[in-house]
Coordinates of C-alpha atoms and ligand atoms in Angstrom, one line a residue:
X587 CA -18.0 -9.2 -9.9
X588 CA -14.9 -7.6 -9.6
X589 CA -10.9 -7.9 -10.5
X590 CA -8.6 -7.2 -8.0
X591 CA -4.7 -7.4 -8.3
X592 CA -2.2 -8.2 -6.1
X593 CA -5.0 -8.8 -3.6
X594 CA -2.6 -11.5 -1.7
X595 CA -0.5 -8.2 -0.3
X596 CA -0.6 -6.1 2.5
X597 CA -3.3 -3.4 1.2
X598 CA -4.9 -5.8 -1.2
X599 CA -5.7 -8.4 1.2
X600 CA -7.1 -5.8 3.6
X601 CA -9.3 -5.0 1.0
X602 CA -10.6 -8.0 -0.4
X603 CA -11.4 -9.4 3.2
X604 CA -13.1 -6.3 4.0
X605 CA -15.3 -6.3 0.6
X606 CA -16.1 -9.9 1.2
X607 CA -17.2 -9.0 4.9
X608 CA -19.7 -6.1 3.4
X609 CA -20.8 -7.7 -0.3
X610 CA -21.9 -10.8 -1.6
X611 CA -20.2 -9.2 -5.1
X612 CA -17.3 -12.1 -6.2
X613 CA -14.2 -11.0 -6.4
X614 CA -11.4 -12.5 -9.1
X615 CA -7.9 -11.8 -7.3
X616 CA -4.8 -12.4 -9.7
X617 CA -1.5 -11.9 -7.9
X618 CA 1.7 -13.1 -8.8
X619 CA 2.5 -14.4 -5.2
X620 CA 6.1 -12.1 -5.5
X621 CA 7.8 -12.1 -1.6
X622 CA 5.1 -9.2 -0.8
X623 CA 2.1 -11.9 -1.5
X624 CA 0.9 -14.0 1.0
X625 CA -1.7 -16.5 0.9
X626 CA -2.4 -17.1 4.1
X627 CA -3.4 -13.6 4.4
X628 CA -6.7 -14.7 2.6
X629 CA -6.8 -18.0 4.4
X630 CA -10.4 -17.3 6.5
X631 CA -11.3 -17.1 2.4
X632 CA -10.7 -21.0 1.8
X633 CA -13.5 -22.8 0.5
X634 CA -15.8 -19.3 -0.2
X635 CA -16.7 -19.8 -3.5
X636 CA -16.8 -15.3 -3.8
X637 CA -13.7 -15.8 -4.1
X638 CA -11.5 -16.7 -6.8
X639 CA -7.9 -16.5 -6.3
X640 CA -5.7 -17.0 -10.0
X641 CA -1.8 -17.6 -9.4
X642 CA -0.3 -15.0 -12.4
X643 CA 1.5 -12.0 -13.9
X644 CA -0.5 -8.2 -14.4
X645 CA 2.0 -8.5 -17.6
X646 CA 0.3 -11.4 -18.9
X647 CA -2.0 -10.0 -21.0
X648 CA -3.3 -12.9 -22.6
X649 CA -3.6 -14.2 -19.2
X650 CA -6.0 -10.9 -18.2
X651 CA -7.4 -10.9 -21.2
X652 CA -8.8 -14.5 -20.9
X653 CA -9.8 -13.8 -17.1
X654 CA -11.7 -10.3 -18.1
X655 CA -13.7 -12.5 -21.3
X656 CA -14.4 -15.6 -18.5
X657 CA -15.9 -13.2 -15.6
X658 CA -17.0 -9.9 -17.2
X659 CA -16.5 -8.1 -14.2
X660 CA -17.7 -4.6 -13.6
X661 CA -14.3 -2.9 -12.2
X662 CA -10.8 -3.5 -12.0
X663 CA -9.1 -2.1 -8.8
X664 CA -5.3 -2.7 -9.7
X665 CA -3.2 -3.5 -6.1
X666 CA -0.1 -4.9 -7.9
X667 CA 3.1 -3.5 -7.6
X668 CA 6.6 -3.3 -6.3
X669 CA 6.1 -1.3 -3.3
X670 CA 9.4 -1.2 -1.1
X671 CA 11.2 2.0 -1.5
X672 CA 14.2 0.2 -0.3
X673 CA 14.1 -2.7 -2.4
X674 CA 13.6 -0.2 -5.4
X675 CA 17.1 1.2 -4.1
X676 CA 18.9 -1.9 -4.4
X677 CA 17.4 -3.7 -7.4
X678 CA 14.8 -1.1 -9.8
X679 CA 14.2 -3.4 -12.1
X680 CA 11.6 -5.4 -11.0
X681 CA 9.7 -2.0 -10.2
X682 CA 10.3 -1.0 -14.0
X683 CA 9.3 -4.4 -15.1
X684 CA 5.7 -4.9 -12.9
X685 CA 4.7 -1.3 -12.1
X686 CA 5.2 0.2 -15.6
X687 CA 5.1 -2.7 -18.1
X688 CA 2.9 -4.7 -15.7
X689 CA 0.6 -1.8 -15.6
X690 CA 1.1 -1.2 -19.5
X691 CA -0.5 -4.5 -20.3
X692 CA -3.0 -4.8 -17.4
X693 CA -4.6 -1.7 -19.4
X694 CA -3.8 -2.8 -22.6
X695 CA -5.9 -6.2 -21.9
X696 CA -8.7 -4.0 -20.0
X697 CA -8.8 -1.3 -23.0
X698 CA -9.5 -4.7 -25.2
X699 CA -12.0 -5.7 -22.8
X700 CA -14.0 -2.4 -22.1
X701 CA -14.3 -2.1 -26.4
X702 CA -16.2 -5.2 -26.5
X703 CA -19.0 -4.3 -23.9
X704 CA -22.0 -2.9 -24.7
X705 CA -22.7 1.2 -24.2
X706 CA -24.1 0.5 -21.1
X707 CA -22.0 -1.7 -19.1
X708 CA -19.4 0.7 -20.8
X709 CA -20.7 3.4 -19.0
X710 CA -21.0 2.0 -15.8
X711 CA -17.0 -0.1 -16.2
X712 CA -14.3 1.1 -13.8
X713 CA -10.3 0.8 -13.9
X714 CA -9.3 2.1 -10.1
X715 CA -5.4 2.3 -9.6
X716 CA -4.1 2.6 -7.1
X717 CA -1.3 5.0 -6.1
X718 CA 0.5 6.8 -3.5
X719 CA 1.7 10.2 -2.4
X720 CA 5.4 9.7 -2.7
X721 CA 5.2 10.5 -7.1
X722 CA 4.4 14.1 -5.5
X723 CA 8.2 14.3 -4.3
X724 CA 9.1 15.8 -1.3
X725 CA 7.9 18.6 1.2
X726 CA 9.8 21.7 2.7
X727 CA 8.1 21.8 6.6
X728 CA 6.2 24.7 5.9
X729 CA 5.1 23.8 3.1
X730 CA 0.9 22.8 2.2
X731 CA 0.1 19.3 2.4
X732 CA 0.0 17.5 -1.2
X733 CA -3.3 18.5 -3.2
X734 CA -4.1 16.7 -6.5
X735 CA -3.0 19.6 -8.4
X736 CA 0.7 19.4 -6.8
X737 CA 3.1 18.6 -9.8
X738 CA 4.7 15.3 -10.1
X739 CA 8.5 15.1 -8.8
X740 CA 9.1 11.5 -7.6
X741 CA 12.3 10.8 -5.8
X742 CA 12.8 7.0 -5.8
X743 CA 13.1 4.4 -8.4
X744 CA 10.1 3.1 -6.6
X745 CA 8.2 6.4 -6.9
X746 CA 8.6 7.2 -10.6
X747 CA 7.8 4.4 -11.7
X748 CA 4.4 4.3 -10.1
X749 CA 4.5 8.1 -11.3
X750 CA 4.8 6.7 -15.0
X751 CA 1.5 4.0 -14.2
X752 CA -0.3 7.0 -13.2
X753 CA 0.6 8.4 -16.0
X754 CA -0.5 5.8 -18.6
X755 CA -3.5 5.1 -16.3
X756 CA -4.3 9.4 -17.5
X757 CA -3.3 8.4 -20.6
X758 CA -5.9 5.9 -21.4
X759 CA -8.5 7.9 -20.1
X760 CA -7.9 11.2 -22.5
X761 CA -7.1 9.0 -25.5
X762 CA -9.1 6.1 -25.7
X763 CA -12.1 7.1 -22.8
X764 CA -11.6 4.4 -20.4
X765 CA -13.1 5.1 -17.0
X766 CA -10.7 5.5 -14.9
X767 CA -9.9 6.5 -11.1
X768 CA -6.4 7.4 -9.7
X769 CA -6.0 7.3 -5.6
X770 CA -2.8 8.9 -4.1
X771 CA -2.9 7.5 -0.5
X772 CA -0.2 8.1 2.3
X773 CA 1.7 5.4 4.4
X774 CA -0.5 2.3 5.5
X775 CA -0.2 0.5 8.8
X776 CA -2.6 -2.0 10.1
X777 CA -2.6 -5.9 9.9
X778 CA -0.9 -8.2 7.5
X779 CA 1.9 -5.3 6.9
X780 CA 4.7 -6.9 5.9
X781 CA 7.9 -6.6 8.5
X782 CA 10.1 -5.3 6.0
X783 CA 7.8 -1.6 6.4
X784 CA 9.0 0.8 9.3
X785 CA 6.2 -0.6 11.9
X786 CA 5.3 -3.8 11.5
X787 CA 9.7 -3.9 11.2
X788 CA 9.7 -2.3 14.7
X789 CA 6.8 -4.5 16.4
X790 CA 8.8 -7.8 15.4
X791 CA 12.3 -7.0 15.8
X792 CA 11.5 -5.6 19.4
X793 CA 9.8 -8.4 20.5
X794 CA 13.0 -10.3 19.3
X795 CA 15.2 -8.3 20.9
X796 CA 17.0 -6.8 17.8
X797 CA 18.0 -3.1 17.0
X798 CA 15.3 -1.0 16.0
X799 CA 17.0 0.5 13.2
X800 CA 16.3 4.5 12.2
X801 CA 17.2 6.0 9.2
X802 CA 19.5 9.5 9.4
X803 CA 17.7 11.5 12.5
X804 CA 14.5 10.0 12.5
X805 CA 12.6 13.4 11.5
X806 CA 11.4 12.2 8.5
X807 CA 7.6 12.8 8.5
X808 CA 5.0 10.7 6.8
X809 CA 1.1 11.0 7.0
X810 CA -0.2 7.6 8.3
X811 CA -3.4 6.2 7.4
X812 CA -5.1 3.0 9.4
X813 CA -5.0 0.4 5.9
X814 CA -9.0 -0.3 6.5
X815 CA -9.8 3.7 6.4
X816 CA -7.8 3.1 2.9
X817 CA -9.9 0.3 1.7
X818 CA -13.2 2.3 2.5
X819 CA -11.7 5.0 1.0
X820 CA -10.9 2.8 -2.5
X821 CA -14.9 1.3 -1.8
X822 CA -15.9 4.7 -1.5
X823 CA -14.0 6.4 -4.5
X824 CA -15.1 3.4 -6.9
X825 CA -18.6 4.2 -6.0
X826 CA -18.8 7.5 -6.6
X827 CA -15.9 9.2 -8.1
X828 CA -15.7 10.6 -11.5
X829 CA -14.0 8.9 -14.3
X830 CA -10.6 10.2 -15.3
X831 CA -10.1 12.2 -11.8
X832 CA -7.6 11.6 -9.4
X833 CA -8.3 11.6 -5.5
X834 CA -5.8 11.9 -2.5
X835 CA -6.4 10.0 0.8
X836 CA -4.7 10.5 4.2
X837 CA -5.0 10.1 7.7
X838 CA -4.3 14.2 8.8
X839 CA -1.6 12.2 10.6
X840 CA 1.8 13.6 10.1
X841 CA 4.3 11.9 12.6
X842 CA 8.3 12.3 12.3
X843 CA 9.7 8.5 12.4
X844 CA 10.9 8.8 16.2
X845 CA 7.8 9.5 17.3
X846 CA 6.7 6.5 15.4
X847 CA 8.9 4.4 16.8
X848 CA 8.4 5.4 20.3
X849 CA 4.9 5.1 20.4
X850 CA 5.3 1.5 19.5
X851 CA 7.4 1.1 22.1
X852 CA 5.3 2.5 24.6
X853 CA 2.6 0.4 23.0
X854 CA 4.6 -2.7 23.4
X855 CA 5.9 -1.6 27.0
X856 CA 2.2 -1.7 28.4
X857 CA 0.8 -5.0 26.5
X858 CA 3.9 -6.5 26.5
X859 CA 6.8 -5.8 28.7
X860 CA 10.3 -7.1 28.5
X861 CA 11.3 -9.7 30.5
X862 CA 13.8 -7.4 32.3
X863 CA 11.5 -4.0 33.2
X864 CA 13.7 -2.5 30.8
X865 CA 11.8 0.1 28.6
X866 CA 11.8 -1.5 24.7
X867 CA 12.9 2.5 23.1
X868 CA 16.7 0.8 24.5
X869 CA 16.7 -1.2 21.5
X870 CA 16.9 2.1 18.8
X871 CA 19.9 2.0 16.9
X872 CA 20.3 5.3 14.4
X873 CA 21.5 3.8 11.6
X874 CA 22.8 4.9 7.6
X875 CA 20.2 7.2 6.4
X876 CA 18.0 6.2 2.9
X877 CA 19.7 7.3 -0.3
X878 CA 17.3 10.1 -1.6
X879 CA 15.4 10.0 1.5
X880 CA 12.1 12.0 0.9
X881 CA 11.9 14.2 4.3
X882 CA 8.0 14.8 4.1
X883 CA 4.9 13.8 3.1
X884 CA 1.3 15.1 3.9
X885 CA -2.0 14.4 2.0
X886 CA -4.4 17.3 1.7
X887 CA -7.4 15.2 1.8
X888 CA -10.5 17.9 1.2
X889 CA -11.1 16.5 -2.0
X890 CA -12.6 13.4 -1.1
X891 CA -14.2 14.6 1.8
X892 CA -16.0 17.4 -0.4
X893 CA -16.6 15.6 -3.2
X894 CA -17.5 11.9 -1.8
X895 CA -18.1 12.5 2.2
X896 CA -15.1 10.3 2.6
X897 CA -12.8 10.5 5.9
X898 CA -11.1 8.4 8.0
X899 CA -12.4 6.0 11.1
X900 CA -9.7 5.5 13.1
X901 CA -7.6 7.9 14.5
X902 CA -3.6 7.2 15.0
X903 CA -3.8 6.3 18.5
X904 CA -7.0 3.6 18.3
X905 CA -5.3 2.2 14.9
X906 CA -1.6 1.8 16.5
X907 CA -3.3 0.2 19.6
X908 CA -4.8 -2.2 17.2
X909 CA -2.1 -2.8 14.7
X910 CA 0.5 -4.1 17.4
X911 CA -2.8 -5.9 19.5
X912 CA -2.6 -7.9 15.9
X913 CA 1.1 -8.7 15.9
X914 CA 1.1 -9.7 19.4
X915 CA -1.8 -12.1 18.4
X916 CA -0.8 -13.2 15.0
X917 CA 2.9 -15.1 15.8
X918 CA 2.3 -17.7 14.0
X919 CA 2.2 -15.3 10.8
X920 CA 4.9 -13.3 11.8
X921 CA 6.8 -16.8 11.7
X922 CA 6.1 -17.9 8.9
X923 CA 6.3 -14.4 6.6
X924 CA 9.9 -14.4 8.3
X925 CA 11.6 -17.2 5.5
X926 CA 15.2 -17.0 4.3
X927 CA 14.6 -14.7 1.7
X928 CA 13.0 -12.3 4.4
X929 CA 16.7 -12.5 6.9
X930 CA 19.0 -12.4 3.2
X931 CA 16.5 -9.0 2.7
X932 CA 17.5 -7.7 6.3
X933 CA 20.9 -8.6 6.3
X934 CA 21.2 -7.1 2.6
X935 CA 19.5 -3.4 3.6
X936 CA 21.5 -3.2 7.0
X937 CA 24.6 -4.8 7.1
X938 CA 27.3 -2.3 7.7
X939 CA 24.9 0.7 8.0
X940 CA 25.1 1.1 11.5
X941 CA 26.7 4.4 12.7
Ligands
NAD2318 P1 2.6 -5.2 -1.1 O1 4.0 -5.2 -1.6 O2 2.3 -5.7 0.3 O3 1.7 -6.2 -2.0 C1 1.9 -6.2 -3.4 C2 1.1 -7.4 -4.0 O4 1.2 -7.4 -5.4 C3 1.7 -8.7 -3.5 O5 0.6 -9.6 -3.2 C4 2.4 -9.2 -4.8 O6 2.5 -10.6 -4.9 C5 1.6 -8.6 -5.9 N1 2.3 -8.5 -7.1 C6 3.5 -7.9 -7.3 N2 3.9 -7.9 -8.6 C7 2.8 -8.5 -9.3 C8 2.5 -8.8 -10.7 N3 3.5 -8.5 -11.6 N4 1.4 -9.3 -11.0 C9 0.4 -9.6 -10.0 N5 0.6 -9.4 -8.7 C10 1.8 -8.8 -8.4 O7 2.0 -3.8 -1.4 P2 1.0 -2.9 -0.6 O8 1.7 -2.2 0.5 O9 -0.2 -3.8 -0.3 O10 0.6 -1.9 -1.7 C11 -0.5 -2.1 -2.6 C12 -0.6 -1.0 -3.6 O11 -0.9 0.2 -2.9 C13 0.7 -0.7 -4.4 O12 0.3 -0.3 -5.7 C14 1.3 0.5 -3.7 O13 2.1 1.2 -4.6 C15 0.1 1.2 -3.2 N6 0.3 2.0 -2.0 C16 0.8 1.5 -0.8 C17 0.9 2.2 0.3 C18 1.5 1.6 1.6 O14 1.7 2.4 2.6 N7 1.8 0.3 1.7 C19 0.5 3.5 0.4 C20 -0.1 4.1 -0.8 C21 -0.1 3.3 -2.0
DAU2319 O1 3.8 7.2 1.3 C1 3.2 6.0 0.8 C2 4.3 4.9 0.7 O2 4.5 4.5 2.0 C3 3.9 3.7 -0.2 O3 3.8 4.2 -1.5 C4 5.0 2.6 -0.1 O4 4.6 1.5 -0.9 C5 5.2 2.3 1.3 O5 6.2 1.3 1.4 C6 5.5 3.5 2.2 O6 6.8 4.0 1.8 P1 7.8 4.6 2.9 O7 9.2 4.5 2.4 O8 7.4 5.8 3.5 O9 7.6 3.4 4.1 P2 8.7 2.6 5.0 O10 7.8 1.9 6.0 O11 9.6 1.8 4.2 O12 9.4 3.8 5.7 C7 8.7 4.7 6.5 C8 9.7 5.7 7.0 O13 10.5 5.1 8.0 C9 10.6 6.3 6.0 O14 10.9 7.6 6.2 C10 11.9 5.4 6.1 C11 11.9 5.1 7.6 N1 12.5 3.8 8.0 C12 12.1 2.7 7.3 C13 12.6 1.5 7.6 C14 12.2 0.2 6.9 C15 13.4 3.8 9.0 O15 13.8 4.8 9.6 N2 13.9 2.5 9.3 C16 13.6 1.4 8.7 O16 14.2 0.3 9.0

């Protein structure tokens, strides 16, 4: 079997759905159920006895430690973080305390762990965190998309401290041996995104007839990648990838926000219209721009394709179509993910931005 963490959020539930759908392998998923984790995400799970969902802390290492003796599994692929840039603005300390210290004793636990095996489940043991693109900093628009060789310059509390996990994760590779595999993936969208995150943010708040809010001019490019092309990618990279190497993944997708935000619209015009024949692009609102903003990102992804034959499925247009196809069928979980701490959130990030 394997561990998974944080497999109750947006990217970890994606993949522990789709690993269930293509293996009969068990999978242990710890996740502290923070905001970000959502149970019901995993709810077409209940009863499956592959999978075994513990309530807890990647800091806990007694806790990890105790789960690694119980189900000797034969990977770790490590999902659990802070992840919103803009939460990360407004409080960093959560991101200190789960993406570095988290991470910090998550390894600590496997390190103790991987020592007791024998040589050849040794061999074969895989620690697989994952990362994203934004530790590489920001790019000029001319400049070449990120490669794996592109220096570290994170921007955002959010960003350095998943720099600094990356870091360790190198660390206990060159010092102490442990297997391990590094993926630096571009923005996600796809189902059970959480609608705090630029699309799934537009999809609800248009259908509820509320501002679309974009930050500064809305030129800020990102590289977006459907999240199940991610997950094959992680399947992919665990399979075959070589311990202590780092591999980028991206969608050769690089869209400006606006352009974003329009397709949606578009999107949601056609399966969807507004009740008065008014186009839903009405509703944009520019609003206060992101402190440190990071103006672009862009994956080289050659690496993976070379080395592992990996490259996406979808392409933006047949993922978009499907991501807001889900919203518009999943209401019921847009309700419910939309508690009081998810309008105090909203209110706290853009109240009084509006310009
Ligand atoms: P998310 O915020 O949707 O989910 C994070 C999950 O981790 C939640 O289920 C949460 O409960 C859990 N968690 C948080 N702190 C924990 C802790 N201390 N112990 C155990 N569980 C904890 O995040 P996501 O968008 O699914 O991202 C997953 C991973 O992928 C993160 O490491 C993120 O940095 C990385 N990543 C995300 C993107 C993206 O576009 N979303 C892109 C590249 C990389
Ligand atoms: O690049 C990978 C990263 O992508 C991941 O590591 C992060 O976990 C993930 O959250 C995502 O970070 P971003 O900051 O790029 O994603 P977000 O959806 O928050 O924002 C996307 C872009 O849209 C960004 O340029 C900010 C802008 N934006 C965002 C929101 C929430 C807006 O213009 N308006 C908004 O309301």
């Amino acid at each position: 079997m394997i561990l998974v963490t944080g497999g109750a959020g947006f990217i970890g539930a994606n993949f522990v759905l789709d690993w269930l759908a293509q293996s009969d392998e068990a999978i242990v998923n710890l996740d502290k159920l923070t905001y970000a984790g959502n149970r019901e995400n995993l709810s077409s799970l209940a009863g499956d006895p592959r999978h075994i969902f513990v309530h807890g802390d990647i800091g806990d290492a007694a806790l990890t430690s105790q789960l690694l003796a119980r189900h000797q599994p034969r990977a770790i692929v490590n999902f659990a973080a802070e992840s919103h840039v803009d939460r990360s603005i407004h409080g960093p300390e959560d991101f200190i305390q789960t993406n570095i210290v988290g991470s910090f004793h998550l390894l600590e636990a496997t390190r103790g762990y991987w020592g007791s095996l024998p040589d050849e489940a040794q061999r074969r043991f895989r620690f697989l965190h994952v990362s994203t693109d934004e530790v590489y900093g920001s790019l000029a628009r001319d400049e070449p998309a990120f490669s794996e060789l592109h220096r570290y310059e994170p921007n955002s509390p959010y960003s350095a401290s998943k720099a600094a996990s990356d870091h360790l994760v190198r660390a206990y590779h060159h010092t102490y041996g442990l297997p391990v595999l590094t993926t630096n993936c571009s923005n996600n969208y796809g189902p059970y995104h959480f609608p705090e995150k630029l699309i799934p943010l537009v999809i609800v708040n248009a259908l509820a007839g509320k501002p679309l809010p974009v930050y500064g001019d809305g030129q800020q490019i990102r590289d977006w990648l459907y999240v199940r092309d991610h997950c094959s990618a992680i399947r992919r990279v665990l399979d075959a990838g070589r311990p202590g190497e780092t591999y980028n993944i991206g969608g050769w997708n690089e869209k400006p926000n606006l352009d974003i935000v329009h397709t949606v619209c578009l999107l949601l015009d056609e399966l969807r219209a507004r009740g008065d024949g008014k186009p839903y692009r009405d509703q944009i609102v520019y609003v206060a721009d992101r402190p440190g903003h990071d103006r672009r990102y862009a994956i080289d992804a050659r690496k993976i394709e070379s080395e592992l034959g990996w490259r996406p499925a979808e392409t933006f247009a047949s993922g978009i179509r499907k991501t807001v196809q889900w919203y518009l069928e999943n209401q019921d979980w847009v309700r419910n993910v939309q508690s009081g701490a998810y309008r105090e959130w909203v209110e706290k990030n853009y109240q009084g931005r509006d310009q």
